Structures are given as C-alpha cells and as structure tokens.
mmCIF file of C-alpha atoms and ligand atoms in Angstrom:
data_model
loop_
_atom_site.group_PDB
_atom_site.id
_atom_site.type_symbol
_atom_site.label_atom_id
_atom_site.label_comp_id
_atom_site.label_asym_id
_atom_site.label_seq_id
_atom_site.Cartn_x
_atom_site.Cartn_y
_atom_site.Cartn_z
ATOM 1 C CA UNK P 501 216.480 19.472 22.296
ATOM 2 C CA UNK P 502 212.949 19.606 24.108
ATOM 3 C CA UNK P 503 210.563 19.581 21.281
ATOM 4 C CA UNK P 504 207.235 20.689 21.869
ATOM 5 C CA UNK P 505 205.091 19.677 18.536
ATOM 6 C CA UNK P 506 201.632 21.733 18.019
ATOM 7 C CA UNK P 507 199.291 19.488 15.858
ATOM 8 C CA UNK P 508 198.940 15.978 16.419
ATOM 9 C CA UNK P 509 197.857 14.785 13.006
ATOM 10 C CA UNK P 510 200.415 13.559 9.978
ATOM 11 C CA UNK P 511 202.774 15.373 10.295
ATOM 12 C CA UNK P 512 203.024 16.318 13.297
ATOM 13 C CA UNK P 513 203.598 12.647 13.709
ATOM 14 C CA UNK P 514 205.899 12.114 11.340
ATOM 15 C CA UNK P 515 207.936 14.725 13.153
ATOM 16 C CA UNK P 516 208.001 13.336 16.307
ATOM 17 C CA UNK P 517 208.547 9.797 15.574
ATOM 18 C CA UNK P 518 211.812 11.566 13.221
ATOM 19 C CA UNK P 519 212.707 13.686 16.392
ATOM 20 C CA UNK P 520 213.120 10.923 18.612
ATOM 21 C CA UNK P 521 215.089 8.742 16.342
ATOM 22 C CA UNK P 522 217.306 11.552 16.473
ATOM 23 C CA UNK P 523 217.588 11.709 20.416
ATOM 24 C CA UNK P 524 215.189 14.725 20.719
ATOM 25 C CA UNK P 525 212.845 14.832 23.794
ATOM 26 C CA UNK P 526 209.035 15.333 22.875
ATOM 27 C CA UNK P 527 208.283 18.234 25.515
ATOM 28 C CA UNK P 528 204.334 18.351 24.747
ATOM 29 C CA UNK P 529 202.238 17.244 22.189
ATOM 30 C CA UNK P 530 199.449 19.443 21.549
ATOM 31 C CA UNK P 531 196.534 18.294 19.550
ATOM 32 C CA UNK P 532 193.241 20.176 18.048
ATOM 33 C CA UNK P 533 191.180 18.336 20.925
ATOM 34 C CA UNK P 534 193.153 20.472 23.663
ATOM 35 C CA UNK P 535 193.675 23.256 21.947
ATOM 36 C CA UNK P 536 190.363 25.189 20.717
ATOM 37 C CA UNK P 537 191.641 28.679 20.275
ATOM 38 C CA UNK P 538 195.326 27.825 21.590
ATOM 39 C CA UNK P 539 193.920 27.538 24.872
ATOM 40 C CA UNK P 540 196.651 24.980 25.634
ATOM 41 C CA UNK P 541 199.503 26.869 24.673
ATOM 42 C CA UNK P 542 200.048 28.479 27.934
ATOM 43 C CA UNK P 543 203.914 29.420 29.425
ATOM 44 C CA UNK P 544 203.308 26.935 31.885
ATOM 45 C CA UNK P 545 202.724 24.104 29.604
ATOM 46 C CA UNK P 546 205.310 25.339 26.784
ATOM 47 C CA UNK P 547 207.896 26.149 29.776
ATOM 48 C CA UNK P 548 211.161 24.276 29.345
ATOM 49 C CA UNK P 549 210.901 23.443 25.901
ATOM 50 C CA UNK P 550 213.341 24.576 23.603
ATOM 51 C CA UNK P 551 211.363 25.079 20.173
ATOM 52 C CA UNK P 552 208.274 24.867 18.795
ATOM 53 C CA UNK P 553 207.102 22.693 15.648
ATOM 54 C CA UNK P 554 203.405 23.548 14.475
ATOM 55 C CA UNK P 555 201.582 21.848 11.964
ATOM 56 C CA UNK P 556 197.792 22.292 12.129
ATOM 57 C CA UNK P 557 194.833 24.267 9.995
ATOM 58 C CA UNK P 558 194.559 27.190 8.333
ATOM 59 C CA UNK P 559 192.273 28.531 10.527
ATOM 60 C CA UNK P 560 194.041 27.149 14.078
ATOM 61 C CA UNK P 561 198.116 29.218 13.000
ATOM 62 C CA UNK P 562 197.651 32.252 13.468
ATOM 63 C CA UNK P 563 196.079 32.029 16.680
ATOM 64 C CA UNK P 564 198.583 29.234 17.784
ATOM 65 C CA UNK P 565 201.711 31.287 16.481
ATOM 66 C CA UNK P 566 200.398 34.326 18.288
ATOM 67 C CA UNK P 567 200.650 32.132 21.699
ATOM 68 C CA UNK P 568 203.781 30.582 20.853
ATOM 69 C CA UNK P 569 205.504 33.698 20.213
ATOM 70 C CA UNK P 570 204.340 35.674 23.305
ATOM 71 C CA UNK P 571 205.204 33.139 25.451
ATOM 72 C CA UNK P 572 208.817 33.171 24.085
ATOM 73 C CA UNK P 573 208.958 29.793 22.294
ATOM 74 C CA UNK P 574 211.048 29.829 18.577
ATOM 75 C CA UNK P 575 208.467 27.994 16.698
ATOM 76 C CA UNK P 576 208.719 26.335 13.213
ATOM 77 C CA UNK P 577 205.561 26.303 11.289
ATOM 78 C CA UNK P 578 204.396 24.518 8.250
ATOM 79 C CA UNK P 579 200.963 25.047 8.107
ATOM 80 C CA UNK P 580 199.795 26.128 5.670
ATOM 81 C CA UNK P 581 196.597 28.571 4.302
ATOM 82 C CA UNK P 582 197.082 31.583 6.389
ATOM 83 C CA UNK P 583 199.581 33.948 4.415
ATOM 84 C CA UNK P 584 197.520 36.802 4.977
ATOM 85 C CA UNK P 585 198.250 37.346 8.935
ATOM 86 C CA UNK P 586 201.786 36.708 7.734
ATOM 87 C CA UNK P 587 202.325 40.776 8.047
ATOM 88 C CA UNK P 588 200.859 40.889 11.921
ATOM 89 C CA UNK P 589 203.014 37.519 13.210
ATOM 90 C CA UNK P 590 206.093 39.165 11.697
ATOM 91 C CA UNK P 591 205.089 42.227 13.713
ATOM 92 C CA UNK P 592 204.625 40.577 16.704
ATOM 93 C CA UNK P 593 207.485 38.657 16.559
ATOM 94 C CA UNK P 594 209.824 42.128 16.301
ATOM 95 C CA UNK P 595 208.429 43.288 19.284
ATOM 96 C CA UNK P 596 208.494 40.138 20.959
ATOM 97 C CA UNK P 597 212.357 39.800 19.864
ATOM 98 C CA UNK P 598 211.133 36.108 19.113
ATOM 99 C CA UNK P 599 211.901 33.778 16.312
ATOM 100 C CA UNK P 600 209.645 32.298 13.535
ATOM 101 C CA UNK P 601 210.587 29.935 10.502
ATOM 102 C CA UNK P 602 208.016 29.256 8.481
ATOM 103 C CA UNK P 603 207.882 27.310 4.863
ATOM 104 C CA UNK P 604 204.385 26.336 2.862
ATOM 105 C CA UNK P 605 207.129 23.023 1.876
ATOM 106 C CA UNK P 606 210.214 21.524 3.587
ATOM 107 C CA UNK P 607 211.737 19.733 1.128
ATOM 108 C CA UNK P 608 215.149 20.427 0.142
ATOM 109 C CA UNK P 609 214.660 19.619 -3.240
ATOM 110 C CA UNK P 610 211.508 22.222 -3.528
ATOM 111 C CA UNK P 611 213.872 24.810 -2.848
ATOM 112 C CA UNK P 612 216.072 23.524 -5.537
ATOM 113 C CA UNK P 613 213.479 23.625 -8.033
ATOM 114 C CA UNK P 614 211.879 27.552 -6.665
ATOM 115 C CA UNK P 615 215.519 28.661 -7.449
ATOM 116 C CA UNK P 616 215.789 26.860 -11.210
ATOM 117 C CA UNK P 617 211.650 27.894 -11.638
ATOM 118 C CA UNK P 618 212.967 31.855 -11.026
ATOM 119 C CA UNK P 619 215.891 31.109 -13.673
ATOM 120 C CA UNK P 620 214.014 29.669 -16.012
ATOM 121 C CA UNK P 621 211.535 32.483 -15.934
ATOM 122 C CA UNK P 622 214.359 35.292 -16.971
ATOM 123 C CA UNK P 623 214.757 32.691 -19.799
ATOM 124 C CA UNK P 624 211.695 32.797 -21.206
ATOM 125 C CA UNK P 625 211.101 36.481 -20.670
ATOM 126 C CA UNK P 626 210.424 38.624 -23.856
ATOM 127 C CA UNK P 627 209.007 34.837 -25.585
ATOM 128 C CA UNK P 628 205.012 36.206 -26.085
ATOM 129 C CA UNK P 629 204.866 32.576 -28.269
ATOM 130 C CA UNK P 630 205.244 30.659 -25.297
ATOM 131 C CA UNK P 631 202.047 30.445 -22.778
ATOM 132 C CA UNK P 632 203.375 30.162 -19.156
ATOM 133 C CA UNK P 633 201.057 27.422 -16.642
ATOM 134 C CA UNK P 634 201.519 26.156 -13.258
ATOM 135 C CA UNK P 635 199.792 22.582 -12.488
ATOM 136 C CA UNK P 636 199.628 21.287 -8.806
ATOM 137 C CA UNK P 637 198.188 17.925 -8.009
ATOM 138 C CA UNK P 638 197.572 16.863 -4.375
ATOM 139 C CA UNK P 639 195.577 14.605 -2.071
ATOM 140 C CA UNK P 640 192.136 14.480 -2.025
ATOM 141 C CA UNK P 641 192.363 15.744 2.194
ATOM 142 C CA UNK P 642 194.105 18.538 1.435
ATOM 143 C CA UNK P 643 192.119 21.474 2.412
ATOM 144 C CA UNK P 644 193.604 24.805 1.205
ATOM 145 C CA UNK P 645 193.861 25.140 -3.346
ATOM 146 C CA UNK P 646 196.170 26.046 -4.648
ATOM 147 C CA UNK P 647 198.871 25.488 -2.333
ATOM 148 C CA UNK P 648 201.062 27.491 -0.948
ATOM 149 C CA UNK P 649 204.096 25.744 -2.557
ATOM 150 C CA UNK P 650 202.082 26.680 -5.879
ATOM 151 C CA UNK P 651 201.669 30.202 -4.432
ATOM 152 C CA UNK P 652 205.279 30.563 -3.970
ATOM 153 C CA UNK P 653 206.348 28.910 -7.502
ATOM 154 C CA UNK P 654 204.052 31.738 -8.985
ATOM 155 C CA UNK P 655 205.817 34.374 -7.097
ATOM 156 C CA UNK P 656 209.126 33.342 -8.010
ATOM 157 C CA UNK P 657 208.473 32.954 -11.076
ATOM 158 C CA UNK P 658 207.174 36.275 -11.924
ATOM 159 C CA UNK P 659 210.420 37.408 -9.999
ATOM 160 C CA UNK P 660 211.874 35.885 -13.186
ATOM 161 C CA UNK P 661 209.239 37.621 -15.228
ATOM 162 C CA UNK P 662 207.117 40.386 -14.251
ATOM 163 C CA UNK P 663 205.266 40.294 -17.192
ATOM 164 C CA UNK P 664 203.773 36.478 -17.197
ATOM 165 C CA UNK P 665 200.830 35.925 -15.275
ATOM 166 C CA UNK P 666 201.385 32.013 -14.635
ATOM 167 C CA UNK P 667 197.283 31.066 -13.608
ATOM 168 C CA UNK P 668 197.508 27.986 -11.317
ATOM 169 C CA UNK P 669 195.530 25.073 -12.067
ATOM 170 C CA UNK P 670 194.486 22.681 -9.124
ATOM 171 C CA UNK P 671 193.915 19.490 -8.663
ATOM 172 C CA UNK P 672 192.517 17.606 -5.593
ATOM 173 C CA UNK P 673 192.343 13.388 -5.927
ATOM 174 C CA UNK P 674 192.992 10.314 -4.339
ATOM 175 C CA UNK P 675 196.045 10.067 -2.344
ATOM 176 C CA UNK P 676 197.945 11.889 -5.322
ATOM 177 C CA UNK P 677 201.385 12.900 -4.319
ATOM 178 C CA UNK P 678 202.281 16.293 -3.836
ATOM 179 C CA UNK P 679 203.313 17.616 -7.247
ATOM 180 C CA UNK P 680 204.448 21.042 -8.830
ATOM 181 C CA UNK P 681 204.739 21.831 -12.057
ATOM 182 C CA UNK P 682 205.511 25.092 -14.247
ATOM 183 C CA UNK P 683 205.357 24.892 -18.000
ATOM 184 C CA UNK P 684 205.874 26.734 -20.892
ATOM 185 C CA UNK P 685 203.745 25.814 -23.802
ATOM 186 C CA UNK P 686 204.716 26.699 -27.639
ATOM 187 C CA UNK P 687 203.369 26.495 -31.019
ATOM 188 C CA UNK P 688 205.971 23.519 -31.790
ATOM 189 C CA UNK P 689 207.287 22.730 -28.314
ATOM 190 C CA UNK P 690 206.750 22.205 -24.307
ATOM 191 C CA UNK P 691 208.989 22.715 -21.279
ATOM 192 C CA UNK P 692 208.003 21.501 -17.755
ATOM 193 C CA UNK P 693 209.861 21.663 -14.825
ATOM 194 C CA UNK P 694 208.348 19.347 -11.973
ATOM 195 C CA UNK P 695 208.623 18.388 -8.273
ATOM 196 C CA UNK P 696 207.461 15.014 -6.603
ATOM 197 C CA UNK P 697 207.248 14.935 -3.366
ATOM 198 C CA UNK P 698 207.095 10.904 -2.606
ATOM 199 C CA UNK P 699 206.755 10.802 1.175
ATOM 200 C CA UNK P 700 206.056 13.421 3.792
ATOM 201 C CA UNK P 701 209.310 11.893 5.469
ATOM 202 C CA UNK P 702 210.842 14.495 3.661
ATOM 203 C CA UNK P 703 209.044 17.272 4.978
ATOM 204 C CA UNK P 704 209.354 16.342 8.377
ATOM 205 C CA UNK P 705 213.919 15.896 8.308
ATOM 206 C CA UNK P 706 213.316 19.671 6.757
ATOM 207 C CA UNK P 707 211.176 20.751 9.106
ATOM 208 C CA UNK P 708 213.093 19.349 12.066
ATOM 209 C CA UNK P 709 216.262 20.969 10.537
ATOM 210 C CA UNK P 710 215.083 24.014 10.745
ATOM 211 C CA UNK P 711 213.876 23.214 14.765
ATOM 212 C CA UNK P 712 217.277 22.381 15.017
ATOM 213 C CA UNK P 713 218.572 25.619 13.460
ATOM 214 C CA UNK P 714 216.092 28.180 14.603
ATOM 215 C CA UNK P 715 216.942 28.804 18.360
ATOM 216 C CA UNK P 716 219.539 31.645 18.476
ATOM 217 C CA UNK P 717 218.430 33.113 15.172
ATOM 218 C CA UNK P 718 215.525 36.134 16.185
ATOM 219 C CA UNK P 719 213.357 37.237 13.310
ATOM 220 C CA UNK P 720 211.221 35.576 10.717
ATOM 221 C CA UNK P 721 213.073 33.282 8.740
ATOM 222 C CA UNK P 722 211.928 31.267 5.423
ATOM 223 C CA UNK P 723 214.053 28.024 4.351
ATOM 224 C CA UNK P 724 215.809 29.616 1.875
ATOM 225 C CA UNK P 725 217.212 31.695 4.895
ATOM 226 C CA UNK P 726 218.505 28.408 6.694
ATOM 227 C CA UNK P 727 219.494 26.521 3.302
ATOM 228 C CA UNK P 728 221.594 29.126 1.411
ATOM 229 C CA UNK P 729 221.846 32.339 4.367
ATOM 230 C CA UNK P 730 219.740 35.406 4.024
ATOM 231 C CA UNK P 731 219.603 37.288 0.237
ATOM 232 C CA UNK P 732 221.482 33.812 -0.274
HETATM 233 N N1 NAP W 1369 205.316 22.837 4.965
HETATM 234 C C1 NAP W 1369 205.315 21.575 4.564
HETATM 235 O O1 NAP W 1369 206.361 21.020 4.142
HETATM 236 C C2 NAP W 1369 204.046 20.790 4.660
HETATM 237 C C3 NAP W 1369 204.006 19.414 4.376
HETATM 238 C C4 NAP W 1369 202.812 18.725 4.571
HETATM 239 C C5 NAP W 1369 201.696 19.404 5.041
HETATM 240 N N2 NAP W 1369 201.751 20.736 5.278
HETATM 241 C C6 NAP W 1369 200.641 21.496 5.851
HETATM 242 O O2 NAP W 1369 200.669 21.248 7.250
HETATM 243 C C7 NAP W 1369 199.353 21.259 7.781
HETATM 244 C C8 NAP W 1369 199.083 19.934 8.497
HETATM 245 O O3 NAP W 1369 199.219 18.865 7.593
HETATM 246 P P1 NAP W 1369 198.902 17.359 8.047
HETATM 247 O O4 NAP W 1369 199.141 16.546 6.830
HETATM 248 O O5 NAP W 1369 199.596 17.026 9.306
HETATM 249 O O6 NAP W 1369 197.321 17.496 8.315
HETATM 250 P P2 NAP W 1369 196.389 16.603 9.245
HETATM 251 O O7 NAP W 1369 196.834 15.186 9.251
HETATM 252 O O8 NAP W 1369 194.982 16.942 8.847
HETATM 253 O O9 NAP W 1369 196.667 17.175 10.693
HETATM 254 C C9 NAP W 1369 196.270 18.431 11.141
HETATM 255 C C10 NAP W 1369 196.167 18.300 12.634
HETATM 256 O O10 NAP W 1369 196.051 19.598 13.208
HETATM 257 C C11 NAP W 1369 195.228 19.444 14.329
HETATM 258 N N3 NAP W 1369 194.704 20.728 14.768
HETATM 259 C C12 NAP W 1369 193.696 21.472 14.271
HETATM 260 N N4 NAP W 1369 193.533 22.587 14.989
HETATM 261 C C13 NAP W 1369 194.481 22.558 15.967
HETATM 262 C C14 NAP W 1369 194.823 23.407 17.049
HETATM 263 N N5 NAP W 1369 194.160 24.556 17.281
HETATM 264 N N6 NAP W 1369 195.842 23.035 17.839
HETATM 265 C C15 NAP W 1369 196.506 21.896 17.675
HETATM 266 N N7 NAP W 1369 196.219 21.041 16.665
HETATM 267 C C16 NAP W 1369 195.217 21.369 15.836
HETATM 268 C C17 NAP W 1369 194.154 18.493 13.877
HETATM 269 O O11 NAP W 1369 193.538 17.923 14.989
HETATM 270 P P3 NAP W 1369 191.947 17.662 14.978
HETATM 271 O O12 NAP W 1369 191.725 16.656 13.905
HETATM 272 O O13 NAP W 1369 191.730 17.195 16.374
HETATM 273 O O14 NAP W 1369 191.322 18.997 14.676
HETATM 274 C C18 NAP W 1369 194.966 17.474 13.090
HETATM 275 O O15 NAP W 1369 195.429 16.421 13.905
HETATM 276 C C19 NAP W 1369 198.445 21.571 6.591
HETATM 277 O O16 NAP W 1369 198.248 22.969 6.528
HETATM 278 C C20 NAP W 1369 199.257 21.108 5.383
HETATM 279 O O17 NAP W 1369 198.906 21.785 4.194
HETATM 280 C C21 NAP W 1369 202.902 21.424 5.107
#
C-alpha cells in the first residue's frame, strides 16, 4: 500500500519505520513545518496514495482530517484532543462517501481491557459502599489531560453503570508510561483493573492495521469496529 503519514513526530515515525518493514511504500510524509493549516494536504500531493495515517495536535486534526477527507483519502487518525469536531468530520465524511478510523489508543490489549472495564461496571452496580476512580499516568510531553483513552474508560464504564460518576485523576511526569486504571475502593477492600502500555510500538502495528483494513470500508469506524465487527 502507498502510505501517506500526516505528522512527522513519534509516532508518526514509529509508523513509518513499521510500514516499511512490512513492504508498504511511504507516499508523503507531511510534517507541522509544511503544513500550517493543512496547506500541504492538497489532491495533488495526496494523489496516488492509498490511505492516510495522521498523528499530529489537537489543534492541527480537525483541519487536517477535513483536507484528507475532501480530497478522497481513507485516513486513520490517532490524534488525539479534538473529540468535539468529532460530530462535523463524521458529517463530512457521509457526504463525502469517505472513510475515517479513528481511536484515542491502538493497542489491542486497551480494547481488551474497555470491554472487561464495561463488565466490571454492571458488577459493581447497585454497590453505594464502593467509591468508583479512574487514575491515568502519562509522560510529562503529553499535551491534552485527561486522555482520551481515560475519556473513553469513563464512558464505558458508565455504560456499565449509569449511576457512577468515575472523576478522572491525571497525572503528567517524567517519561511515565501510558497507564489506565479504574478502581473500586471499599470500606475493607480494593479492585483495580490496569493497562500498561510499554512501548508506542504497539500503537503504531494497531494503527497500521487499521491502514491496512480501512480502504473499502466507507464511514467512520472506531477499533472496536475493525477488532470485533460493528455492535461487535
Ligand atoms: N491513538 C493512539 O494509540 C496514540 C498513541 C500515542 C499518541 N497518540 C496521540 O497522537 C498524537 C501525536 O503523538 P506523538 O507522540 O507522535 O506526538 P509528537 O511526537 O509531539 O508529534 C506530533 C507531531 O505532529 C506534528 N504536527 C503538528 N501540527 C501538524 C500539522 N498541521 N501537520 C502535520 N504535522 C503536524 C508536529 O510537528 P511540529 O513539531 O513541526 O509542529 C510533531 O512532529 C498526540 O495527540 C498523542 O496524544 C495517540
């Protein structure tokens, strides 16, 4: 596949170095310098390539997904911070008839853990004696708090359980590794259930998986959607 990747910072290049260890062709590889306003993302420069992977600011998606879209390119994003234009890129996408897959985390095993943070939930529904608390930890460079992994824990969570609340507490330090936990604390015992993400390597295979999946499948698509099929 002709791969053209949209950020040129980790990963971006973490994806391409995966991509062409796996006989992928690197289309274009558009960083922040080029790309003020998604100036570069033009149908000339994008023409020929087959998808789109974009990992850049919070600020620089929604602009760069607009372009990618309109000029007909299935684009993977994993940016993250920009949820809130999520409703107007889903639009534009139906009336483009394009293709979108985007995921605040990549890793299989985040997935996993969404789907067994939404069961245990249901289990702990009706339990007032148990307080309910969601801990994230990341590196000091991240920019957006919480994260949108920890967004998306929450939400499942209170799929589980309505009534729960589940207040996110952040922490920014170091070069901490990515980690997500949801508790449940009680007057004579604690659950946790936690994710570690070790390596972005991890994010990257997901996030190329779903570059590899994406082309032929129109609409906005999460993970979940590629991992265990749609209302899987
Ligand atoms: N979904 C996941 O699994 C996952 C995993 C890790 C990270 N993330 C998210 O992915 C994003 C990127 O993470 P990262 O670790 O790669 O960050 P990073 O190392 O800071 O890289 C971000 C890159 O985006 C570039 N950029 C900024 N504006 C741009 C634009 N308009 N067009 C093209 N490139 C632009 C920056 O270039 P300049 O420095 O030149 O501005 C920088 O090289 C963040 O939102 C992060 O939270 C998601």
């Amino acid at each position: 596949m002709r791969i053209a990747i949209v950020g040129n910072g980790k990963m971006g290049q973490a994806i391409a170095r995966l991509a062409e260890q796996r006989g992928h062709t690197i289309h274009a590889r558009i960083s922040g310098q080029d790309n003020a306003g998604g100036r570069a993302l033009t149908p000339d420069r994008l023409s020929g390539a087959d998808v789109a992977v974009e990992f850049t600011r919070p600020d620089a998606a929604p602009v760069n997904l607009e372009r990618l879209i309109r000029a007909g390119i299935p684009t993977v994003t994993g940016t993250t911070g920009w949820r809130d234009e999520l409703p107007r890129i889903t639009a534009l996408v139906a009336e483009r008839n394009g293709a979108l897959l985007h995921a605040a985390n990549f890793s299989l095993g985040v997935h996993l853990f969404l789907r067994a943070a939404r069961e245990l939930a249901r289990g702990f529904a009706g339990r007032p004696e148990f307080e309910a608390f969601i801990l994230e930890e990341h590196h000091a460079a991240k920019v957006d708090a919480p994260s949108g992994t920890a967004r998306e824990l929450q939400a499942r969570a209170r799929q589980g359980d309505p009534d729960r609340p589940y207040p996110i507490t952040s922490l920014r330090a170091g070069a901490t590794p990515g980690t997500h936990v949801v508790g449940y604390d009680g007057p004579y015992e604690r659950v946790t259930l936690s994710h570690e993400a070790r390596s972005r390597e991890g994010f990257a295979a997901g996030a190329l998986a779903a570059a590899e999946w994406l082309p032929g499948h129109p609409g906005v698509h999460t993970v979940e959607d590629m991992l265990f099929g749609a209302g899987g």
